[in-house]
mmCIF file of C-alpha atoms in Angstrom:
data_model
loop_
_atom_site.group_PDB
_atom_site.id
_atom_site.type_symbol
_atom_site.label_atom_id
_atom_site.label_comp_id
_atom_site.label_asym_id
_atom_site.label_seq_id
_atom_site.Cartn_x
_atom_site.Cartn_y
_atom_site.Cartn_z
ATOM 1 C CA UNK W 1 29.850 2.800 6.047
ATOM 2 C CA UNK W 2 26.900 4.889 4.878
ATOM 3 C CA UNK W 3 23.590 4.452 6.725
ATOM 4 C CA UNK W 4 21.233 1.963 5.117
ATOM 5 C CA UNK W 5 18.505 -0.613 5.519
ATOM 6 C CA UNK W 6 19.935 -3.996 4.559
ATOM 7 C CA UNK W 7 17.574 -6.528 3.018
ATOM 8 C CA UNK W 8 17.963 -9.990 4.558
ATOM 9 C CA UNK W 9 14.855 -11.410 2.885
ATOM 10 C CA UNK W 10 12.815 -9.371 0.389
ATOM 11 C CA UNK W 11 9.291 -10.653 0.940
ATOM 12 C CA UNK W 12 6.995 -11.531 -1.945
ATOM 13 C CA UNK W 13 7.029 -8.131 -3.661
ATOM 14 C CA UNK W 14 8.626 -5.135 -1.937
ATOM 15 C CA UNK W 15 9.193 -1.939 -3.915
ATOM 16 C CA UNK W 16 9.845 1.733 -3.258
ATOM 17 C CA UNK W 17 6.806 3.891 -4.051
ATOM 18 C CA UNK W 18 5.784 7.527 -3.688
ATOM 19 C CA UNK W 19 2.711 9.341 -5.110
ATOM 20 C CA UNK W 20 3.863 8.588 -8.652
ATOM 21 C CA UNK W 21 5.509 9.940 -11.792
ATOM 22 C CA UNK W 22 2.991 12.548 -12.912
ATOM 23 C CA UNK W 23 3.160 14.365 -16.257
ATOM 24 C CA UNK W 24 4.748 11.832 -18.612
ATOM 25 C CA UNK W 25 1.850 9.712 -19.881
ATOM 26 C CA UNK W 26 1.990 11.512 -23.226
ATOM 27 C CA UNK W 27 5.403 9.868 -23.622
ATOM 28 C CA UNK W 28 4.018 6.426 -22.738
ATOM 29 C CA UNK W 29 5.443 6.450 -19.191
ATOM 30 C CA UNK W 30 2.966 5.204 -16.554
ATOM 31 C CA UNK W 31 2.374 7.107 -13.331
ATOM 32 C CA UNK W 32 3.031 4.118 -11.006
ATOM 33 C CA UNK W 33 3.146 5.149 -7.327
ATOM 34 C CA UNK W 34 1.525 3.699 -4.239
ATOM 35 C CA UNK W 35 -1.520 1.453 -4.589
ATOM 36 C CA UNK W 36 -2.805 3.000 -1.347
ATOM 37 C CA UNK W 37 -1.948 6.732 -1.147
ATOM 38 C CA UNK W 38 -3.816 7.065 2.174
ATOM 39 C CA UNK W 39 -1.527 4.589 3.957
ATOM 40 C CA UNK W 40 1.495 6.172 2.268
ATOM 41 C CA UNK W 41 0.485 9.601 3.571
ATOM 42 C CA UNK W 42 -0.112 8.207 7.075
ATOM 43 C CA UNK W 43 3.131 6.248 7.337
ATOM 44 C CA UNK W 44 5.159 9.312 6.332
ATOM 45 C CA UNK W 45 3.301 11.445 8.868
ATOM 46 C CA UNK W 46 4.262 9.013 11.643
ATOM 47 C CA UNK W 47 7.995 9.586 11.060
ATOM 48 C CA UNK W 48 7.697 13.300 10.268
ATOM 49 C CA UNK W 49 8.395 13.023 6.529
ATOM 50 C CA UNK W 50 6.871 15.137 3.789
ATOM 51 C CA UNK W 51 3.702 13.470 2.399
ATOM 52 C CA UNK W 52 5.311 12.533 -0.927
ATOM 53 C CA UNK W 53 8.413 10.849 0.499
ATOM 54 C CA UNK W 54 9.154 7.404 -0.944
ATOM 55 C CA UNK W 55 8.411 4.399 1.278
ATOM 56 C CA UNK W 56 8.459 0.628 0.983
ATOM 57 C CA UNK W 57 5.282 -0.941 -0.373
ATOM 58 C CA UNK W 58 4.925 -4.585 0.698
ATOM 59 C CA UNK W 59 2.561 -7.023 -0.983
ATOM 60 C CA UNK W 60 1.212 -10.098 0.858
ATOM 61 C CA UNK W 61 4.450 -11.287 2.555
ATOM 62 C CA UNK W 62 6.861 -8.848 4.174
ATOM 63 C CA UNK W 63 10.642 -8.550 4.187
ATOM 64 C CA UNK W 64 13.277 -8.849 6.892
ATOM 65 C CA UNK W 65 15.414 -5.711 7.206
ATOM 66 C CA UNK W 66 18.545 -4.992 9.248
ATOM 67 C CA UNK W 67 19.461 -1.534 10.546
ATOM 68 C CA UNK W 68 22.877 -0.488 9.191
ATOM 69 C CA UNK W 69 22.814 2.970 10.812
ATOM 70 C CA UNK W 70 23.457 4.384 14.276
ATOM 71 C CA UNK W 71 19.689 4.214 14.640
ATOM 72 C CA UNK W 72 16.633 4.734 12.460
ATOM 73 C CA UNK W 73 12.964 5.484 13.014
ATOM 74 C CA UNK W 74 10.539 3.282 11.069
ATOM 75 C CA UNK W 75 6.753 3.291 10.863
ATOM 76 C CA UNK W 76 4.223 0.765 9.581
ATOM 77 C CA UNK W 77 0.735 1.406 8.150
ATOM 78 C CA UNK W 78 -1.612 -0.758 6.099
ATOM 79 C CA UNK W 79 -2.665 -4.378 6.311
ATOM 80 C CA UNK W 80 -2.303 -6.343 9.547
ATOM 81 C CA UNK W 81 0.913 -8.336 9.871
ATOM 82 C CA UNK W 82 3.158 -9.746 12.594
ATOM 83 C CA UNK W 83 5.993 -7.241 13.095
ATOM 84 C CA UNK W 84 8.904 -8.673 15.089
ATOM 85 C CA UNK W 85 12.028 -6.902 16.318
ATOM 86 C CA UNK W 86 15.185 -8.766 17.317
ATOM 87 C CA UNK W 87 18.953 -8.468 17.358
ATOM 88 C CA UNK W 88 20.746 -9.771 14.281
ATOM 89 C CA UNK W 89 23.073 -11.642 16.630
ATOM 90 C CA UNK W 90 20.217 -13.272 18.532
ATOM 91 C CA UNK W 91 17.744 -15.144 16.345
ATOM 92 C CA UNK W 92 15.606 -16.408 19.224
ATOM 93 C CA UNK W 93 14.692 -13.515 21.501
ATOM 94 C CA UNK W 94 12.374 -10.987 19.904
ATOM 95 C CA UNK W 95 9.506 -8.639 20.630
ATOM 96 C CA UNK W 96 6.377 -8.006 18.636
ATOM 97 C CA UNK W 97 4.808 -4.625 17.951
ATOM 98 C CA UNK W 98 1.580 -3.493 16.324
ATOM 99 C CA UNK W 99 1.303 -1.512 13.115
ATOM 100 C CA UNK W 100 0.020 2.032 12.936
ATOM 101 C CA UNK W 101 3.000 3.357 14.895
ATOM 102 C CA UNK W 102 6.638 4.411 14.667
ATOM 103 C CA UNK W 103 9.608 2.879 16.462
ATOM 104 C CA UNK W 104 13.261 3.836 16.876
ATOM 105 C CA UNK W 105 15.606 0.929 16.141
ATOM 106 C CA UNK W 106 19.325 0.631 16.829
ATOM 107 C CA UNK W 107 22.221 -0.599 14.709
ATOM 108 C CA UNK W 108 22.151 -4.381 14.417
ATOM 109 C CA UNK W 109 18.454 -4.701 15.126
ATOM 110 C CA UNK W 110 16.281 -6.537 12.632
ATOM 111 C CA UNK W 111 12.623 -6.058 11.781
ATOM 112 C CA UNK W 112 10.689 -8.942 10.229
ATOM 113 C CA UNK W 113 7.257 -8.578 8.630
ATOM 114 C CA UNK W 114 5.199 -11.752 8.274
ATOM 115 C CA UNK W 115 2.213 -12.557 6.072
ATOM 116 C CA UNK W 116 -0.315 -9.782 5.624
ATOM 117 C CA UNK W 117 -3.969 -10.210 6.538
ATOM 118 C CA UNK W 118 -7.012 -8.019 6.055
ATOM 119 C CA UNK W 119 -5.401 -6.304 3.073
ATOM 120 C CA UNK W 120 -2.901 -6.688 0.251
ATOM 121 C CA UNK W 121 -0.369 -3.949 1.047
ATOM 122 C CA UNK W 122 1.597 -2.538 3.975
ATOM 123 C CA UNK W 123 3.923 0.480 3.946
ATOM 124 C CA UNK W 124 7.181 1.085 5.818
ATOM 125 C CA UNK W 125 8.562 4.621 6.031
ATOM 126 C CA UNK W 126 11.968 5.637 7.368
ATOM 127 C CA UNK W 127 12.506 9.024 8.975
ATOM 128 C CA UNK W 128 14.244 11.226 6.396
ATOM 129 C CA UNK W 129 13.490 8.822 3.560
ATOM 130 C CA UNK W 130 15.787 6.893 1.241
ATOM 131 C CA UNK W 131 18.789 8.562 -0.373
ATOM 132 C CA UNK W 132 17.733 7.604 -3.884
ATOM 133 C CA UNK W 133 17.855 9.829 -6.949
ATOM 134 C CA UNK W 134 14.406 10.476 -8.467
ATOM 135 C CA UNK W 135 13.731 9.504 -12.073
ATOM 136 C CA UNK W 136 11.502 12.039 -13.828
ATOM 137 C CA UNK W 137 10.643 13.568 -10.478
ATOM 138 C CA UNK W 138 9.700 10.365 -8.645
ATOM 139 C CA UNK W 139 11.310 7.450 -6.808
ATOM 140 C CA UNK W 140 8.352 5.160 -7.514
ATOM 141 C CA UNK W 141 9.252 1.798 -9.021
ATOM 142 C CA UNK W 142 7.865 0.822 -12.440
ATOM 143 C CA UNK W 143 9.070 -2.753 -12.767
ATOM 144 C CA UNK W 144 7.881 -3.434 -16.312
ATOM 145 C CA UNK W 145 10.027 -0.564 -17.549
ATOM 146 C CA UNK W 146 12.889 -1.032 -15.081
ATOM 147 C CA UNK W 147 12.360 2.561 -13.999
ATOM 148 C CA UNK W 148 12.842 4.329 -10.666
ATOM 149 C CA UNK W 149 12.927 2.898 -7.171
ATOM 150 C CA UNK W 150 15.900 0.705 -6.352
ATOM 151 C CA UNK W 151 17.474 -0.265 -9.696
ATOM 152 C CA UNK W 152 14.004 -0.314 -11.266
ATOM 153 C CA UNK W 153 13.000 -3.578 -9.597
ATOM 154 C CA UNK W 154 11.599 -5.234 -6.509
ATOM 155 C CA UNK W 155 13.995 -5.688 -3.604
ATOM 156 C CA UNK W 156 16.198 -8.769 -3.398
ATOM 157 C CA UNK W 157 18.286 -10.236 -0.567
ATOM 158 C CA UNK W 158 21.532 -8.341 -0.074
ATOM 159 C CA UNK W 159 20.251 -4.942 -1.214
ATOM 160 C CA UNK W 160 21.370 -1.967 0.913
ATOM 161 C CA UNK W 161 18.920 0.909 0.691
ATOM 162 C CA UNK W 162 20.799 4.136 1.538
ATOM 163 C CA UNK W 163 19.192 6.438 4.105
ATOM 164 C CA UNK W 164 19.257 10.235 4.204
ATOM 165 C CA UNK W 165 19.787 10.247 7.969
ATOM 166 C CA UNK W 166 22.539 8.473 9.920
ATOM 167 C CA UNK W 167 20.573 8.901 13.139
ATOM 168 C CA UNK W 168 16.946 9.251 14.097
ATOM 169 C CA UNK W 169 15.774 12.525 15.595
ATOM 170 C CA UNK W 170 15.134 12.810 19.325
ATOM 171 C CA UNK W 171 11.399 13.255 18.790
ATOM 172 C CA UNK W 172 9.190 10.722 20.524
ATOM 173 C CA UNK W 173 7.492 7.887 18.714
ATOM 174 C CA UNK W 174 3.911 8.264 17.498
ATOM 175 C CA UNK W 175 0.794 6.287 16.733
ATOM 176 C CA UNK W 176 -2.180 6.683 14.417
ATOM 177 C CA UNK W 177 -5.581 7.405 15.943
ATOM 178 C CA UNK W 178 -8.850 6.290 14.323
ATOM 179 C CA UNK W 179 -7.710 5.902 10.708
ATOM 180 C CA UNK W 180 -10.254 3.596 9.072
ATOM 181 C CA UNK W 181 -8.681 1.477 6.309
ATOM 182 C CA UNK W 182 -11.611 -0.933 5.922
ATOM 183 C CA UNK W 183 -13.137 -1.279 2.427
ATOM 184 C CA UNK W 184 -16.503 0.297 1.632
ATOM 185 C CA UNK W 185 -19.478 -2.009 0.952
ATOM 186 C CA UNK W 186 -19.488 -0.762 -2.668
ATOM 187 C CA UNK W 187 -16.882 1.047 -4.739
ATOM 188 C CA UNK W 188 -18.308 4.083 -6.456
ATOM 189 C CA UNK W 189 -17.822 4.492 -10.193
ATOM 190 C CA UNK W 190 -18.990 6.723 -13.023
ATOM 191 C CA UNK W 191 -20.216 5.120 -16.253
ATOM 192 C CA UNK W 192 -17.948 5.112 -19.286
ATOM 193 C CA UNK W 193 -16.078 6.399 -21.122
ATOM 194 C CA UNK W 194 -17.212 3.645 -23.517
ATOM 195 C CA UNK W 195 -20.512 2.765 -21.886
ATOM 196 C CA UNK W 196 -22.083 2.976 -25.364
ATOM 197 C CA UNK W 197 -20.351 -0.354 -26.113
ATOM 198 C CA UNK W 198 -22.676 -2.049 -23.612
ATOM 199 C CA UNK W 199 -26.463 -2.306 -23.465
ATOM 200 C CA UNK W 200 -28.386 -0.648 -20.645
ATOM 201 C CA UNK W 201 -29.111 -4.135 -19.312
ATOM 202 C CA UNK W 202 -25.416 -5.082 -19.221
ATOM 203 C CA UNK W 203 -24.509 -1.840 -17.444
ATOM 204 C CA UNK W 204 -27.253 -2.424 -14.879
ATOM 205 C CA UNK W 205 -26.092 -6.017 -14.420
ATOM 206 C CA UNK W 206 -22.504 -4.871 -13.871
ATOM 207 C CA UNK W 207 -23.522 -2.525 -11.048
ATOM 208 C CA UNK W 208 -25.790 -5.198 -9.537
ATOM 209 C CA UNK W 209 -23.206 -8.027 -9.597
ATOM 210 C CA UNK W 210 -20.548 -9.168 -7.162
ATOM 211 C CA UNK W 211 -17.036 -9.912 -8.404
ATOM 212 C CA UNK W 212 -14.028 -11.607 -6.809
ATOM 213 C CA UNK W 213 -10.459 -10.310 -7.060
ATOM 214 C CA UNK W 214 -8.676 -12.881 -9.216
ATOM 215 C CA UNK W 215 -5.253 -14.469 -8.855
ATOM 216 C CA UNK W 216 -3.932 -12.719 -11.964
ATOM 217 C CA UNK W 217 -4.202 -9.299 -10.311
ATOM 218 C CA UNK W 218 -1.108 -7.129 -9.939
ATOM 219 C CA UNK W 219 -0.077 -3.494 -9.660
ATOM 220 C CA UNK W 220 -1.119 -2.902 -13.265
ATOM 221 C CA UNK W 221 -4.651 -4.218 -13.022
ATOM 222 C CA UNK W 222 -7.129 -5.958 -10.744
ATOM 223 C CA UNK W 223 -8.704 -8.862 -12.587
ATOM 224 C CA UNK W 224 -12.266 -9.548 -11.498
ATOM 225 C CA UNK W 225 -14.056 -12.888 -11.782
ATOM 226 C CA UNK W 226 -17.834 -12.998 -11.912
ATOM 227 C CA UNK W 227 -20.707 -12.383 -14.292
ATOM 228 C CA UNK W 228 -19.499 -12.246 -17.891
ATOM 229 C CA UNK W 229 -20.305 -8.923 -19.543
ATOM 230 C CA UNK W 230 -21.481 -8.896 -23.139
ATOM 231 C CA UNK W 231 -20.413 -6.253 -25.655
ATOM 232 C CA UNK W 232 -22.981 -4.490 -27.805
ATOM 233 C CA UNK W 233 -20.484 -3.224 -30.389
ATOM 234 C CA UNK W 234 -17.519 -5.565 -30.159
ATOM 235 C CA UNK W 235 -14.573 -5.434 -27.779
ATOM 236 C CA UNK W 236 -11.961 -3.704 -29.957
ATOM 237 C CA UNK W 237 -11.762 0.092 -30.012
ATOM 238 C CA UNK W 238 -9.186 2.605 -31.192
ATOM 239 C CA UNK W 239 -6.708 2.863 -28.347
ATOM 240 C CA UNK W 240 -7.313 5.861 -26.121
ATOM 241 C CA UNK W 241 -6.006 7.239 -22.831
ATOM 242 C CA UNK W 242 -6.386 5.250 -19.625
ATOM 243 C CA UNK W 243 -7.524 7.036 -16.476
ATOM 244 C CA UNK W 244 -6.781 5.544 -13.033
ATOM 245 C CA UNK W 245 -9.599 3.207 -12.033
ATOM 246 C CA UNK W 246 -10.758 2.532 -15.599
ATOM 247 C CA UNK W 247 -12.683 -0.752 -15.803
ATOM 248 C CA UNK W 248 -11.965 -2.272 -19.174
ATOM 249 C CA UNK W 249 -13.803 -5.325 -20.488
ATOM 250 C CA UNK W 250 -11.790 -7.547 -22.862
ATOM 251 C CA UNK W 251 -13.216 -10.263 -25.071
ATOM 252 C CA UNK W 252 -13.741 -12.760 -22.249
ATOM 253 C CA UNK W 253 -16.205 -10.359 -20.587
ATOM 254 C CA UNK W 254 -14.347 -10.330 -17.246
ATOM 255 C CA UNK W 255 -13.652 -6.760 -15.996
ATOM 256 C CA UNK W 256 -10.161 -5.462 -15.226
ATOM 257 C CA UNK W 257 -9.730 -2.391 -13.014
ATOM 258 C CA UNK W 258 -6.582 -0.535 -14.057
ATOM 259 C CA UNK W 259 -4.386 0.553 -11.149
ATOM 260 C CA UNK W 260 -1.091 2.327 -10.418
ATOM 261 C CA UNK W 261 1.083 0.653 -13.088
ATOM 262 C CA UNK W 262 -1.643 0.864 -15.759
ATOM 263 C CA UNK W 263 -0.656 1.330 -19.384
ATOM 264 C CA UNK W 264 -1.104 4.831 -20.781
ATOM 265 C CA UNK W 265 -3.457 3.748 -23.613
ATOM 266 C CA UNK W 266 -5.708 0.751 -24.171
ATOM 267 C CA UNK W 267 -7.918 -0.761 -26.853
ATOM 268 C CA UNK W 268 -10.719 -2.420 -24.854
ATOM 269 C CA UNK W 269 -13.979 -0.603 -24.081
ATOM 270 C CA UNK W 270 -14.290 0.700 -20.529
ATOM 271 C CA UNK W 271 -17.693 0.220 -18.948
ATOM 272 C CA UNK W 272 -17.009 2.452 -15.926
ATOM 273 C CA UNK W 273 -14.281 4.229 -13.943
ATOM 274 C CA UNK W 274 -13.784 3.914 -10.176
ATOM 275 C CA UNK W 275 -13.703 7.384 -8.618
ATOM 276 C CA UNK W 276 -10.365 8.638 -7.327
ATOM 277 C CA UNK W 277 -11.647 8.884 -3.744
ATOM 278 C CA UNK W 278 -12.215 5.105 -3.649
ATOM 279 C CA UNK W 279 -9.032 3.967 -5.405
ATOM 280 C CA UNK W 280 -6.884 3.755 -2.231
ATOM 281 C CA UNK W 281 -9.370 1.330 -0.631
ATOM 282 C CA UNK W 282 -9.534 -0.670 -3.857
ATOM 283 C CA UNK W 283 -5.735 -0.905 -3.954
ATOM 284 C CA UNK W 284 -5.763 -2.537 -0.506
ATOM 285 C CA UNK W 285 -7.971 -5.447 -1.551
ATOM 286 C CA UNK W 286 -6.302 -8.876 -1.518
ATOM 287 C CA UNK W 287 -6.876 -11.722 -3.950
ATOM 288 C CA UNK W 288 -10.158 -13.439 -3.100
ATOM 289 C CA UNK W 289 -11.880 -10.291 -1.811
ATOM 290 C CA UNK W 290 -15.430 -9.543 -2.967
ATOM 291 C CA UNK W 291 -16.076 -6.345 -4.946
ATOM 292 C CA UNK W 292 -19.339 -4.581 -5.735
ATOM 293 C CA UNK W 293 -19.830 -1.256 -7.514
ATOM 294 C CA UNK W 294 -22.229 1.650 -7.135
ATOM 295 C CA UNK W 295 -22.968 4.110 -9.930
ATOM 296 C CA UNK W 296 -22.501 7.820 -9.159
ATOM 297 C CA UNK W 297 -22.603 10.957 -11.268
ATOM 298 C CA UNK W 298 -19.571 13.008 -12.283
ATOM 299 C CA UNK W 299 -20.783 15.786 -9.979
ATOM 300 C CA UNK W 300 -20.929 13.360 -7.053
ATOM 301 C CA UNK W 301 -17.466 12.046 -7.935
ATOM 302 C CA UNK W 302 -16.048 15.570 -7.911
ATOM 303 C CA UNK W 303 -17.619 16.329 -4.523
ATOM 304 C CA UNK W 304 -16.250 13.069 -3.107
ATOM 305 C CA UNK W 305 -12.812 13.918 -4.493
ATOM 306 C CA UNK W 306 -12.852 17.227 -2.633
ATOM 307 C CA UNK W 307 -13.831 15.453 0.572
ATOM 308 C CA UNK W 308 -11.093 12.882 0.033
ATOM 309 C CA UNK W 309 -8.497 15.650 -0.384
ATOM 310 C CA UNK W 310 -9.609 17.094 2.950
ATOM 311 C CA UNK W 311 -9.317 13.694 4.606
ATOM 312 C CA UNK W 312 -5.763 13.318 3.314
ATOM 313 C CA UNK W 313 -4.822 16.686 4.778
ATOM 314 C CA UNK W 314 -6.435 15.720 8.098
ATOM 315 C CA UNK W 315 -4.232 12.640 8.545
ATOM 316 C CA UNK W 316 -1.562 14.759 10.253
ATOM 317 C CA UNK W 317 -4.105 15.514 12.963
ATOM 318 C CA UNK W 318 -4.481 11.772 13.630
ATOM 319 C CA UNK W 319 -0.898 11.479 14.889
ATOM 320 C CA UNK W 320 -0.599 11.177 18.673
ATOM 321 C CA UNK W 321 2.307 10.460 21.066
ATOM 322 C CA UNK W 322 2.936 6.789 21.662
ATOM 323 C CA UNK W 323 2.725 5.766 25.279
ATOM 324 C CA UNK W 324 4.043 2.258 25.838
ATOM 325 C CA UNK W 325 2.096 0.384 28.488
ATOM 326 C CA UNK W 326 3.038 -3.033 29.776
ATOM 327 C CA UNK W 327 0.550 -5.706 30.897
ATOM 328 C CA UNK W 328 -0.400 -5.970 34.547
ATOM 329 C CA UNK W 329 2.023 -8.217 36.406
ATOM 330 C CA UNK W 330 -0.412 -10.703 37.908
ATOM 331 C CA UNK W 331 -2.349 -11.623 34.725
ATOM 332 C CA UNK W 332 0.942 -11.893 32.795
ATOM 333 C CA UNK W 333 2.526 -14.208 35.369
ATOM 334 C CA UNK W 334 -0.512 -16.492 35.328
ATOM 335 C CA UNK W 335 0.198 -17.189 31.660
ATOM 336 C CA UNK W 336 3.590 -18.726 32.444
ATOM 337 C CA UNK W 337 4.929 -21.695 34.395
ATOM 338 C CA UNK W 338 7.087 -20.602 37.343
ATOM 339 C CA UNK W 339 9.679 -23.175 38.340
ATOM 340 C CA UNK W 340 12.278 -22.336 40.999
ATOM 341 C CA UNK W 341 11.780 -18.665 40.292
ATOM 342 C CA UNK W 342 12.378 -18.956 36.528
ATOM 343 C CA UNK W 343 9.785 -17.662 34.070
ATOM 344 C CA UNK W 344 9.315 -19.868 30.996
ATOM 345 C CA UNK W 345 8.297 -16.922 28.782
ATOM 346 C CA UNK W 346 7.253 -16.981 25.183
ATOM 347 C CA UNK W 347 9.999 -15.937 22.792
ATOM 348 C CA UNK W 348 8.081 -12.879 21.613
ATOM 349 C CA UNK W 349 6.060 -10.639 23.898
ATOM 350 C CA UNK W 350 3.559 -8.041 22.887
#
């Protein structure tokens, strides 16, 4: 049987994503790709993959995956989540690990990801990547078009994702050092391209206001709830191209930030555009998070983009050997009841 990850439970929304399908927007095909390219780059670095290798993007609630290979090395980067490892034949005994690391798992072992906290997305990379044929140069999943990824859709129970490697390499496992994934106090944005459809007062109010990520948000767009923005020249325009991070304002006056699965053209005026350097942090935000914006110039945005590119390249220098350390014996034993020499341990240990 060919090596694979077998999906026991799919989680809320688990898809395969890479940096995206670049170069086809003129044909109406969205870029898609990872909501958080920083975490994607880091998770691939942990298992020794090329930066653009496809990985699993998990939203809010994670999947349960079984190892159908001699062994496989997995890594986890992104939001916080309980990550539990157990044998498929033993549903009770398990161990828990932290994210921001890689781990070598054997055939028959199962990894379960619980509910995410502190962020909306988590990424799982497998050493060698998935043995999936790219569509238009990318394995990213565009669900609305049924394109790419695994059969153009989110994972479902029973899927077997083929792996390029039957065995993990003999390299040691690694961890991430000092990679800050926390959101900035304000997301930087340049005005426009249709800022002339809003008064100076409305633009100032937009940058001074706080918004909340709404429940209707998805990979296509982040819907913001807050101060209603008024249009100076109506809310219908001739459809034009959509840049990543465009903040369009429809008739209800509530902004929508367009993300990875954004449409290629749109007919609502766009009051501002989040700079590319801040989009990964924006893509991590969960529903209910507060969002504020800060206006910057195009020149500042370009300088920040150059700095961001350098930070991406530097991620490989944040990879360090993983040294497992167990807790001291005495403090650990004090946490348990000892009866006739038997330790009543918790089912999962850190």
